[in-house]
Amino acid sequence: MDYDVLQKDLCLLGNSFVAESITSFKDKLAFASQADDIYLFQADCLDLLDKIAAKYPNGCFDMIFADPPYFLSNGGITCQSGKVSTVNKGDWDRSRGTEFNHAFNMQWLEKCQRVLKANGTIWVSGTMHSIYSVGFAMQKLGFKLLNDVIWQKPNPPPNLSCRYFTHASETLIWAAKNSQSRHVFNYEAMKEMNNHKQMQSVWNFSPPHISEKQFGKHPTQKPVSLVERCILAATDKGAFIFDPFAGSSTTGVAAIQTKRGFCGVELESEFIQLSTKRLQLALNKRSRI
């Protein structure tokens, strides 16, 4: 990829954010479709967030979708496809103690808050192991909490120990940048999607379909339909969406399918390769519509 030509093209398109980011971070750009405002960086999200915030003190993203580490990789077991399997996902998901985990959540959330536009919002997904820390950190940082949405899973894996209830849900917290934010909420669109009734905060979505894993899978991959609903609820067409923990870039695929721009950050090479294939496929499909 000729980054100097790409930078020039982006400047001509008026996307100053990406052009300037490439100037100082171009060696980290893993994928770009400038005509569609789709970009993926291979980097530590904390470093990239600092660079973006320094250039854009008033923010540049309309929405953030974040699926941060749940800190669940502790040597435990679960049931997957009828077989016992480990819950270990990688060092990036390993807990380093409650205080460290919470400090990390404070750190990345504070940086994300800085790059949100004045009326921007953030969605964060998690389980009980992480989401309460996230919610507390948000309140400490001055975010305005809007909703906690329950993602109900219709066929969760059984609880093997038989010592507590089967885990059948995850929580998403939706929050605005601060109490002064006049956030977007597409109420009528959500109502139309729900048989013309008010959309409630319990959503039933199956895990990612096999077609969403044709190039491989991420251990905490979300269904595209779930992220699409978040995007459609909280942004208008043409919005610019950021994902600091891109993983397999489900947020990017959802952004492409809903005609939004996307900027994602992922550190692991394995998932960069997976993301690149998924993003390109989604762009190819959209171009044929």
PDB file of C-alpha atoms in Angstrom:
ATOM      1  CA  MET A   1       0.000   0.000   0.000  1.00  0.00           C
ATOM      2  CA  ASP A   2       1.391   3.441  -0.994  1.00  0.00           C
ATOM      3  CA  TYR A   3       0.693   5.438   2.169  1.00  0.00           C
ATOM      4  CA  ASP A   4       1.866   8.761   0.695  1.00  0.00           C
ATOM      5  CA  VAL A   5      -0.614   8.457  -2.170  1.00  0.00           C
ATOM      6  CA  LEU A   6      -3.295   7.322   0.253  1.00  0.00           C
ATOM      7  CA  GLN A   7      -2.628  10.325   2.471  1.00  0.00           C
ATOM      8  CA  LYS A   8      -2.957  12.693  -0.504  1.00  0.00           C
ATOM      9  CA  ASP A   9      -6.194  11.047  -1.618  1.00  0.00           C
ATOM     10  CA  LEU A  10      -7.644  11.311   1.879  1.00  0.00           C
ATOM     11  CA  CYS A  11      -6.783  14.993   2.084  1.00  0.00           C
ATOM     12  CA  LEU A  12      -8.585  15.565  -1.196  1.00  0.00           C
ATOM     13  CA  LEU A  13     -11.609  13.799   0.241  1.00  0.00           C
ATOM     14  CA  GLY A  14     -11.552  16.144   3.211  1.00  0.00           C
ATOM     15  CA  ASN A  15     -11.099  13.421   5.814  1.00  0.00           C
ATOM     16  CA  SER A  16      -8.539  15.349   7.820  1.00  0.00           C
ATOM     17  CA  PHE A  17      -8.701  12.958  10.769  1.00  0.00           C
ATOM     18  CA  VAL A  18      -7.415   9.968   8.857  1.00  0.00           C
ATOM     19  CA  ALA A  19      -4.923  11.938   6.780  1.00  0.00           C
ATOM     20  CA  GLU A  20      -3.337  13.483   9.852  1.00  0.00           C
ATOM     21  CA  SER A  21      -3.391  10.191  11.736  1.00  0.00           C
ATOM     22  CA  ILE A  22      -1.562   8.478   8.886  1.00  0.00           C
ATOM     23  CA  THR A  23       1.091  11.199   8.985  1.00  0.00           C
ATOM     24  CA  SER A  24       2.143  10.219  12.492  1.00  0.00           C
ATOM     25  CA  PHE A  25       0.953   6.612  12.669  1.00  0.00           C
ATOM     26  CA  LYS A  26       0.995   5.401   9.059  1.00  0.00           C
ATOM     27  CA  ASP A  27       3.115   2.336   9.827  1.00  0.00           C
ATOM     28  CA  LYS A  28       0.244   1.043  11.966  1.00  0.00           C
ATOM     29  CA  LEU A  29      -2.456   1.250   9.284  1.00  0.00           C
ATOM     30  CA  ALA A  30      -3.454  -2.332   8.452  1.00  0.00           C
ATOM     31  CA  PHE A  31      -6.473  -1.743   6.204  1.00  0.00           C
ATOM     32  CA  ALA A  32      -8.057   1.250   4.527  1.00  0.00           C
ATOM     33  CA  SER A  33     -10.890   1.953   2.109  1.00  0.00           C
ATOM     34  CA  GLN A  34     -10.783   5.720   1.825  1.00  0.00           C
ATOM     35  CA  ALA A  35     -13.858   5.940  -0.400  1.00  0.00           C
ATOM     36  CA  ASP A  36     -15.907   4.280   2.347  1.00  0.00           C
ATOM     37  CA  ASP A  37     -14.215   5.799   5.434  1.00  0.00           C
ATOM     38  CA  ILE A  38     -13.183   2.359   6.714  1.00  0.00           C
ATOM     39  CA  TYR A  39      -9.835   2.128   8.544  1.00  0.00           C
ATOM     40  CA  LEU A  40      -8.141  -0.449  10.747  1.00  0.00           C
ATOM     41  CA  PHE A  41      -4.947   0.148  12.716  1.00  0.00           C
ATOM     42  CA  GLN A  42      -2.699  -2.474  14.284  1.00  0.00           C
ATOM     43  CA  ALA A  43      -1.657  -0.746  17.475  1.00  0.00           C
ATOM     44  CA  ASP A  44      -2.137  -0.412  21.202  1.00  0.00           C
ATOM     45  CA  CYS A  45      -5.434   1.442  21.489  1.00  0.00           C
ATOM     46  CA  LEU A  46      -4.152   3.577  24.382  1.00  0.00           C
ATOM     47  CA  ASP A  47      -1.324   4.933  22.225  1.00  0.00           C
ATOM     48  CA  LEU A  48      -3.552   5.636  19.237  1.00  0.00           C
ATOM     49  CA  LEU A  49      -6.210   7.276  21.405  1.00  0.00           C
ATOM     50  CA  ASP A  50      -3.597   9.674  22.793  1.00  0.00           C
ATOM     51  CA  LYS A  51      -2.556  10.671  19.269  1.00  0.00           C
ATOM     52  CA  ILE A  52      -6.138  11.223  18.148  1.00  0.00           C
ATOM     53  CA  ALA A  53      -7.039  13.218  21.265  1.00  0.00           C
ATOM     54  CA  ALA A  54      -3.972  15.424  20.834  1.00  0.00           C
ATOM     55  CA  LYS A  55      -5.023  16.322  17.288  1.00  0.00           C
ATOM     56  CA  TYR A  56      -8.743  16.595  18.029  1.00  0.00           C
ATOM     57  CA  PRO A  57      -9.319  17.966  21.547  1.00  0.00           C
ATOM     58  CA  ASN A  58     -13.028  18.427  20.779  1.00  0.00           C
ATOM     59  CA  GLY A  59     -13.468  14.828  19.634  1.00  0.00           C
ATOM     60  CA  CYS A  60     -13.975  13.261  16.220  1.00  0.00           C
ATOM     61  CA  PHE A  61     -16.177  10.172  16.682  1.00  0.00           C
ATOM     62  CA  ASP A  62     -19.980  10.042  16.768  1.00  0.00           C
ATOM     63  CA  MET A  63     -20.114   6.673  18.511  1.00  0.00           C
ATOM     64  CA  ILE A  64     -17.811   4.140  20.122  1.00  0.00           C
ATOM     65  CA  PHE A  65     -18.547   0.444  20.486  1.00  0.00           C
ATOM     66  CA  ALA A  66     -16.136  -1.246  22.883  1.00  0.00           C
ATOM     67  CA  ASP A  67     -15.852  -4.897  23.845  1.00  0.00           C
ATOM     68  CA  PRO A  68     -12.950  -4.721  26.310  1.00  0.00           C
ATOM     69  CA  PRO A  69     -11.274  -7.679  28.056  1.00  0.00           C
ATOM     70  CA  TYR A  70     -13.603  -9.452  30.485  1.00  0.00           C
ATOM     71  CA  PHE A  71     -10.648 -10.751  32.541  1.00  0.00           C
ATOM     72  CA  LEU A  72     -12.074 -14.273  32.453  1.00  0.00           C
ATOM     73  CA  SER A  73      -9.033 -16.298  31.379  1.00  0.00           C
ATOM     74  CA  ASN A  74      -8.373 -17.933  34.736  1.00  0.00           C
ATOM     75  CA  GLY A  75      -7.959 -21.605  33.856  1.00  0.00           C
ATOM     76  CA  GLY A  76     -11.659 -22.459  34.179  1.00  0.00           C
ATOM     77  CA  ILE A  77     -13.743 -24.645  31.885  1.00  0.00           C
ATOM     78  CA  THR A  78     -17.000 -24.308  29.983  1.00  0.00           C
ATOM     79  CA  CYS A  79     -19.100 -26.285  27.526  1.00  0.00           C
ATOM     80  CA  GLN A  80     -18.847 -25.511  23.826  1.00  0.00           C
ATOM     81  CA  SER A  81     -20.662 -27.492  21.126  1.00  0.00           C
ATOM     82  CA  GLY A  82     -21.313 -30.220  23.669  1.00  0.00           C
ATOM     83  CA  LYS A  83     -17.661 -30.531  24.661  1.00  0.00           C
ATOM     84  CA  VAL A  84     -15.707 -29.362  27.683  1.00  0.00           C
ATOM     85  CA  SER A  85     -13.337 -26.540  26.717  1.00  0.00           C
ATOM     86  CA  THR A  86     -11.148 -23.991  28.465  1.00  0.00           C
ATOM     87  CA  VAL A  87     -12.306 -20.422  29.053  1.00  0.00           C
ATOM     88  CA  ASN A  88      -8.779 -19.119  28.451  1.00  0.00           C
ATOM     89  CA  LYS A  89      -8.781 -16.710  25.511  1.00  0.00           C
ATOM     90  CA  GLY A  90      -5.270 -15.283  25.717  1.00  0.00           C
ATOM     91  CA  ASP A  91      -2.995 -13.151  27.856  1.00  0.00           C
ATOM     92  CA  TRP A  92      -4.993 -10.066  26.862  1.00  0.00           C
ATOM     93  CA  ASP A  93      -7.982 -11.447  28.810  1.00  0.00           C
ATOM     94  CA  ARG A  94      -6.082 -12.569  31.919  1.00  0.00           C
ATOM     95  CA  SER A  95      -6.978 -10.836  35.182  1.00  0.00           C
ATOM     96  CA  ARG A  96      -4.157  -9.097  37.010  1.00  0.00           C
ATOM     97  CA  GLY A  97      -6.211  -8.338  40.081  1.00  0.00           C
ATOM     98  CA  THR A  98      -9.241  -6.181  40.782  1.00  0.00           C
ATOM     99  CA  GLU A  99      -7.349  -2.924  41.239  1.00  0.00           C
ATOM    100  CA  PHE A 100      -5.329  -3.344  38.039  1.00  0.00           C
ATOM    101  CA  ASN A 101      -8.426  -4.319  36.041  1.00  0.00           C
ATOM    102  CA  HIS A 102     -10.361  -1.289  37.268  1.00  0.00           C
ATOM    103  CA  ALA A 103      -7.438   1.065  36.650  1.00  0.00           C
ATOM    104  CA  PHE A 104      -7.278  -0.224  33.082  1.00  0.00           C
ATOM    105  CA  ASN A 105     -11.002   0.428  32.596  1.00  0.00           C
ATOM    106  CA  MET A 106     -10.602   3.950  33.949  1.00  0.00           C
ATOM    107  CA  GLN A 107      -7.674   4.545  31.612  1.00  0.00           C
ATOM    108  CA  TRP A 108      -9.194   3.475  28.312  1.00  0.00           C
ATOM    109  CA  LEU A 109     -12.604   4.983  29.096  1.00  0.00           C
ATOM    110  CA  GLU A 110     -11.054   8.366  29.906  1.00  0.00           C
ATOM    111  CA  LYS A 111      -9.216   8.318  26.587  1.00  0.00           C
ATOM    112  CA  CYS A 112     -12.355   7.282  24.700  1.00  0.00           C
ATOM    113  CA  GLN A 113     -14.324  10.088  26.336  1.00  0.00           C
ATOM    114  CA  ARG A 114     -11.803  12.600  24.984  1.00  0.00           C
ATOM    115  CA  VAL A 115     -12.226  11.468  21.363  1.00  0.00           C
ATOM    116  CA  LEU A 116     -16.038  11.442  21.414  1.00  0.00           C
ATOM    117  CA  LYS A 117     -17.792  14.418  19.854  1.00  0.00           C
ATOM    118  CA  ALA A 118     -19.809  16.606  22.229  1.00  0.00           C
ATOM    119  CA  ASN A 119     -23.022  14.696  21.490  1.00  0.00           C
ATOM    120  CA  GLY A 120     -21.381  11.314  20.992  1.00  0.00           C
ATOM    121  CA  THR A 121     -22.204   8.098  22.820  1.00  0.00           C
ATOM    122  CA  ILE A 122     -20.406   4.913  23.790  1.00  0.00           C
ATOM    123  CA  TRP A 123     -21.569   1.313  24.087  1.00  0.00           C
ATOM    124  CA  VAL A 124     -19.574  -1.089  26.256  1.00  0.00           C
ATOM    125  CA  SER A 125     -20.311  -4.807  26.517  1.00  0.00           C
ATOM    126  CA  GLY A 126     -19.307  -7.088  29.344  1.00  0.00           C
ATOM    127  CA  THR A 127     -20.190  -9.774  31.845  1.00  0.00           C
ATOM    128  CA  MET A 128     -20.489  -9.481  35.615  1.00  0.00           C
ATOM    129  CA  HIS A 129     -16.705  -9.872  35.826  1.00  0.00           C
ATOM    130  CA  SER A 130     -16.082  -6.491  34.191  1.00  0.00           C
ATOM    131  CA  ILE A 131     -19.243  -4.492  33.562  1.00  0.00           C
ATOM    132  CA  TYR A 132     -19.671  -3.161  37.115  1.00  0.00           C
ATOM    133  CA  SER A 133     -16.154  -1.761  37.032  1.00  0.00           C
ATOM    134  CA  VAL A 134     -16.956  -0.158  33.674  1.00  0.00           C
ATOM    135  CA  GLY A 135     -20.173   1.390  34.991  1.00  0.00           C
ATOM    136  CA  PHE A 136     -18.474   2.772  38.092  1.00  0.00           C
ATOM    137  CA  ALA A 137     -15.618   4.167  36.003  1.00  0.00           C
ATOM    138  CA  MET A 138     -18.111   5.868  33.687  1.00  0.00           C
ATOM    139  CA  GLN A 139     -19.807   7.582  36.606  1.00  0.00           C
ATOM    140  CA  LYS A 140     -16.472   8.700  38.049  1.00  0.00           C
ATOM    141  CA  LEU A 141     -15.488  10.168  34.671  1.00  0.00           C
ATOM    142  CA  GLY A 142     -18.738  12.074  34.212  1.00  0.00           C
ATOM    143  CA  PHE A 143     -20.380  10.070  31.448  1.00  0.00           C
ATOM    144  CA  LYS A 144     -24.177  10.256  31.373  1.00  0.00           C
ATOM    145  CA  LEU A 145     -25.582   6.733  31.693  1.00  0.00           C
ATOM    146  CA  LEU A 146     -28.491   6.210  29.289  1.00  0.00           C
ATOM    147  CA  ASN A 147     -29.373   2.510  29.422  1.00  0.00           C
ATOM    148  CA  ASP A 148     -28.122  -0.864  30.488  1.00  0.00           C
ATOM    149  CA  VAL A 149     -29.179  -3.291  27.777  1.00  0.00           C
ATOM    150  CA  ILE A 150     -29.335  -7.025  28.434  1.00  0.00           C
ATOM    151  CA  TRP A 151     -28.273  -9.267  25.577  1.00  0.00           C
ATOM    152  CA  GLN A 152     -30.220 -12.465  26.228  1.00  0.00           C
ATOM    153  CA  LYS A 153     -28.738 -15.580  24.601  1.00  0.00           C
ATOM    154  CA  PRO A 154     -31.369 -18.157  23.588  1.00  0.00           C
ATOM    155  CA  ASN A 155     -29.124 -21.257  23.813  1.00  0.00           C
ATOM    156  CA  PRO A 156     -26.360 -20.588  26.345  1.00  0.00           C
ATOM    157  CA  PRO A 157     -23.817 -23.291  27.252  1.00  0.00           C
ATOM    158  CA  PRO A 158     -24.879 -25.267  30.344  1.00  0.00           C
ATOM    159  CA  ASN A 159     -23.362 -24.668  33.754  1.00  0.00           C
ATOM    160  CA  LEU A 160     -21.062 -27.639  34.349  1.00  0.00           C
ATOM    161  CA  SER A 161     -20.621 -27.230  38.108  1.00  0.00           C
ATOM    162  CA  CYS A 162     -24.359 -27.124  38.868  1.00  0.00           C
ATOM    163  CA  ARG A 163     -23.512 -24.674  41.650  1.00  0.00           C
ATOM    164  CA  TYR A 164     -25.159 -21.551  40.201  1.00  0.00           C
ATOM    165  CA  PHE A 165     -27.481 -20.384  37.420  1.00  0.00           C
ATOM    166  CA  THR A 166     -26.514 -20.822  33.784  1.00  0.00           C
ATOM    167  CA  HIS A 167     -24.978 -17.636  32.386  1.00  0.00           C
ATOM    168  CA  ALA A 168     -27.435 -16.629  29.674  1.00  0.00           C
ATOM    169  CA  SER A 169     -26.782 -12.931  29.143  1.00  0.00           C
ATOM    170  CA  GLU A 170     -24.296 -10.116  28.765  1.00  0.00           C
ATOM    171  CA  THR A 171     -24.776  -6.448  29.594  1.00  0.00           C
ATOM    172  CA  LEU A 172     -24.225  -3.433  27.384  1.00  0.00           C
ATOM    173  CA  ILE A 173     -23.974   0.008  28.952  1.00  0.00           C
ATOM    174  CA  TRP A 174     -24.962   2.910  26.700  1.00  0.00           C
ATOM    175  CA  ALA A 175     -23.709   6.315  27.823  1.00  0.00           C
ATOM    176  CA  ALA A 176     -23.341   9.847  26.484  1.00  0.00           C
ATOM    177  CA  LYS A 177     -20.078  11.790  26.716  1.00  0.00           C
ATOM    178  CA  ASN A 178     -21.364  13.933  29.594  1.00  0.00           C
ATOM    179  CA  SER A 179     -24.507  15.435  31.108  1.00  0.00           C
ATOM    180  CA  GLN A 180     -24.552  18.250  28.520  1.00  0.00           C
ATOM    181  CA  SER A 181     -24.616  15.876  25.542  1.00  0.00           C
ATOM    182  CA  ARG A 182     -27.656  15.940  23.275  1.00  0.00           C
ATOM    183  CA  HIS A 183     -27.305  12.377  22.084  1.00  0.00           C
ATOM    184  CA  VAL A 184     -28.904  10.809  19.032  1.00  0.00           C
ATOM    185  CA  PHE A 185     -31.631   8.262  19.665  1.00  0.00           C
ATOM    186  CA  ASN A 186     -33.586   7.060  16.651  1.00  0.00           C
ATOM    187  CA  TYR A 187     -36.714   6.277  18.609  1.00  0.00           C
ATOM    188  CA  GLU A 188     -39.050   5.756  15.655  1.00  0.00           C
ATOM    189  CA  ALA A 189     -36.608   3.449  13.869  1.00  0.00           C
ATOM    190  CA  MET A 190     -36.302   1.300  16.983  1.00  0.00           C
ATOM    191  CA  LYS A 191     -40.057   1.257  17.393  1.00  0.00           C
ATOM    192  CA  GLU A 192     -40.506   0.156  13.785  1.00  0.00           C
ATOM    193  CA  MET A 193     -38.016  -2.682  14.305  1.00  0.00           C
ATOM    194  CA  ASN A 194     -40.075  -3.836  17.301  1.00  0.00           C
ATOM    195  CA  ASN A 195     -43.488  -4.263  15.637  1.00  0.00           C
ATOM    196  CA  HIS A 196     -44.310  -0.581  16.259  1.00  0.00           C
ATOM    197  CA  LYS A 197     -43.899  -0.938  20.011  1.00  0.00           C
ATOM    198  CA  GLN A 198     -41.349   0.842  22.183  1.00  0.00           C
ATOM    199  CA  MET A 199     -38.024  -0.965  22.048  1.00  0.00           C
ATOM    200  CA  GLN A 200     -37.178  -2.373  25.468  1.00  0.00           C
ATOM    201  CA  SER A 201     -33.778  -2.903  27.034  1.00  0.00           C
ATOM    202  CA  VAL A 202     -33.743  -6.716  26.835  1.00  0.00           C
ATOM    203  CA  TRP A 203     -32.581  -7.911  23.423  1.00  0.00           C
ATOM    204  CA  ASN A 204     -32.656 -11.497  22.222  1.00  0.00           C
ATOM    205  CA  PHE A 205     -29.881 -12.337  19.761  1.00  0.00           C
ATOM    206  CA  SER A 206     -28.362 -15.680  18.867  1.00  0.00           C
ATOM    207  CA  PRO A 207     -24.562 -16.022  18.876  1.00  0.00           C
ATOM    208  CA  PRO A 208     -22.754 -15.168  15.629  1.00  0.00           C
ATOM    209  CA  HIS A 209     -23.967 -17.221  12.675  1.00  0.00           C
ATOM    210  CA  ILE A 210     -21.506 -19.645  11.095  1.00  0.00           C
ATOM    211  CA  SER A 211     -21.348 -17.335   8.061  1.00  0.00           C
ATOM    212  CA  GLU A 212     -19.812 -14.675  10.314  1.00  0.00           C
ATOM    213  CA  LYS A 213     -16.933 -17.060  11.099  1.00  0.00           C
ATOM    214  CA  GLN A 214     -16.047 -18.209   7.583  1.00  0.00           C
ATOM    215  CA  PHE A 215     -12.518 -16.782   7.864  1.00  0.00           C
ATOM    216  CA  GLY A 216     -12.063 -17.827  11.494  1.00  0.00           C
ATOM    217  CA  LYS A 217     -13.462 -16.594  14.780  1.00  0.00           C
ATOM    218  CA  HIS A 218     -12.663 -14.410  17.747  1.00  0.00           C
ATOM    219  CA  PRO A 219     -13.265 -15.915  21.228  1.00  0.00           C
ATOM    220  CA  THR A 220     -15.573 -13.056  22.282  1.00  0.00           C
ATOM    221  CA  GLN A 221     -17.110 -12.330  18.878  1.00  0.00           C
ATOM    222  CA  LYS A 222     -20.460 -10.532  18.900  1.00  0.00           C
ATOM    223  CA  PRO A 223     -23.248 -11.075  16.352  1.00  0.00           C
ATOM    224  CA  VAL A 224     -23.279  -8.404  13.647  1.00  0.00           C
ATOM    225  CA  SER A 225     -27.022  -7.908  14.188  1.00  0.00           C
ATOM    226  CA  LEU A 226     -26.436  -6.875  17.818  1.00  0.00           C
ATOM    227  CA  VAL A 227     -23.901  -4.194  16.919  1.00  0.00           C
ATOM    228  CA  GLU A 228     -26.040  -3.054  13.990  1.00  0.00           C
ATOM    229  CA  ARG A 229     -28.908  -2.326  16.360  1.00  0.00           C
ATOM    230  CA  CYS A 230     -26.641  -0.219  18.574  1.00  0.00           C
ATOM    231  CA  ILE A 231     -25.449   1.743  15.546  1.00  0.00           C
ATOM    232  CA  LEU A 232     -28.931   2.257  14.114  1.00  0.00           C
ATOM    233  CA  ALA A 233     -30.228   3.398  17.500  1.00  0.00           C
ATOM    234  CA  ALA A 234     -27.472   5.889  18.285  1.00  0.00           C
ATOM    235  CA  THR A 235     -26.241   7.354  14.986  1.00  0.00           C
ATOM    236  CA  ASP A 236     -27.352   8.719  11.641  1.00  0.00           C
ATOM    237  CA  LYS A 237     -26.036   7.658   8.232  1.00  0.00           C
ATOM    238  CA  GLY A 238     -22.517   8.876   7.594  1.00  0.00           C
ATOM    239  CA  ALA A 239     -21.543   8.802  11.273  1.00  0.00           C
ATOM    240  CA  PHE A 240     -17.954   7.894  12.189  1.00  0.00           C
ATOM    241  CA  ILE A 241     -17.684   4.946  14.595  1.00  0.00           C
ATOM    242  CA  PHE A 242     -14.663   3.876  16.639  1.00  0.00           C
ATOM    243  CA  ASP A 243     -13.809   0.510  18.198  1.00  0.00           C
ATOM    244  CA  PRO A 244     -10.742   0.431  20.477  1.00  0.00           C
ATOM    245  CA  PHE A 245     -10.802  -3.378  20.806  1.00  0.00           C
ATOM    246  CA  ALA A 246     -11.703  -4.321  17.241  1.00  0.00           C
ATOM    247  CA  GLY A 247     -11.064  -8.075  17.480  1.00  0.00           C
ATOM    248  CA  SER A 248     -12.519  -9.557  14.286  1.00  0.00           C
ATOM    249  CA  SER A 249     -14.004  -6.145  13.366  1.00  0.00           C
ATOM    250  CA  THR A 250     -17.661  -6.989  13.833  1.00  0.00           C
ATOM    251  CA  THR A 251     -18.198  -3.277  14.515  1.00  0.00           C
ATOM    252  CA  GLY A 252     -16.592  -2.491  11.170  1.00  0.00           C
ATOM    253  CA  VAL A 253     -18.795  -4.982   9.326  1.00  0.00           C
ATOM    254  CA  ALA A 254     -21.882  -3.534  11.031  1.00  0.00           C
ATOM    255  CA  ALA A 255     -20.764  -0.002  10.130  1.00  0.00           C
ATOM    256  CA  ILE A 256     -20.334  -0.964   6.479  1.00  0.00           C
ATOM    257  CA  GLN A 257     -23.752  -2.617   6.352  1.00  0.00           C
ATOM    258  CA  THR A 258     -25.413   0.462   7.877  1.00  0.00           C
ATOM    259  CA  LYS A 259     -23.466   2.968   5.724  1.00  0.00           C
ATOM    260  CA  ARG A 260     -21.335   4.457   8.491  1.00  0.00           C
ATOM    261  CA  GLY A 261     -17.602   5.107   8.661  1.00  0.00           C
ATOM    262  CA  PHE A 262     -15.352   3.002  10.878  1.00  0.00           C
ATOM    263  CA  CYS A 263     -12.004   3.296  12.600  1.00  0.00           C
ATOM    264  CA  GLY A 264     -10.835   0.253  14.532  1.00  0.00           C
ATOM    265  CA  VAL A 265      -7.747  -0.665  16.536  1.00  0.00           C
ATOM    266  CA  GLU A 266      -6.493  -4.199  17.162  1.00  0.00           C
ATOM    267  CA  LEU A 267      -3.132  -5.349  18.492  1.00  0.00           C
ATOM    268  CA  GLU A 268      -3.078  -9.072  17.662  1.00  0.00           C
ATOM    269  CA  SER A 269      -1.849 -10.014  14.155  1.00  0.00           C
ATOM    270  CA  GLU A 270      -4.152 -13.047  14.036  1.00  0.00           C
ATOM    271  CA  PHE A 271      -7.223 -10.863  14.391  1.00  0.00           C
ATOM    272  CA  ILE A 272      -5.888  -8.183  12.042  1.00  0.00           C
ATOM    273  CA  GLN A 273      -5.764 -10.815   9.296  1.00  0.00           C
ATOM    274  CA  LEU A 274      -9.256 -12.004  10.166  1.00  0.00           C
ATOM    275  CA  SER A 275     -10.572  -8.427  10.262  1.00  0.00           C
ATOM    276  CA  THR A 276      -9.080  -7.538   6.893  1.00  0.00           C
ATOM    277  CA  LYS A 277     -10.872 -10.441   5.214  1.00  0.00           C
ATOM    278  CA  ARG A 278     -14.193  -9.641   6.884  1.00  0.00           C
ATOM    279  CA  LEU A 279     -14.039  -5.925   6.099  1.00  0.00           C
ATOM    280  CA  GLN A 280     -13.153  -6.529   2.460  1.00  0.00           C
ATOM    281  CA  LEU A 281     -15.977  -9.055   2.074  1.00  0.00           C
ATOM    282  CA  ALA A 282     -18.483  -6.641   3.620  1.00  0.00           C
ATOM    283  CA  LEU A 283     -17.341  -3.854   1.280  1.00  0.00           C
ATOM    284  CA  ASN A 284     -17.583  -6.157  -1.737  1.00  0.00           C
ATOM    285  CA  LYS A 285     -21.120  -7.168  -0.784  1.00  0.00           C
ATOM    286  CA  ARG A 286     -22.185  -3.549  -0.303  1.00  0.00           C
ATOM    287  CA  SER A 287     -20.775  -2.524  -3.688  1.00  0.00           C
ATOM    288  CA  ARG A 288     -23.003  -5.103  -5.377  1.00  0.00           C
ATOM    289  CA  ILE A 289     -26.200  -3.755  -3.822  1.00  0.00           C
TER     290      ILE A 289
END
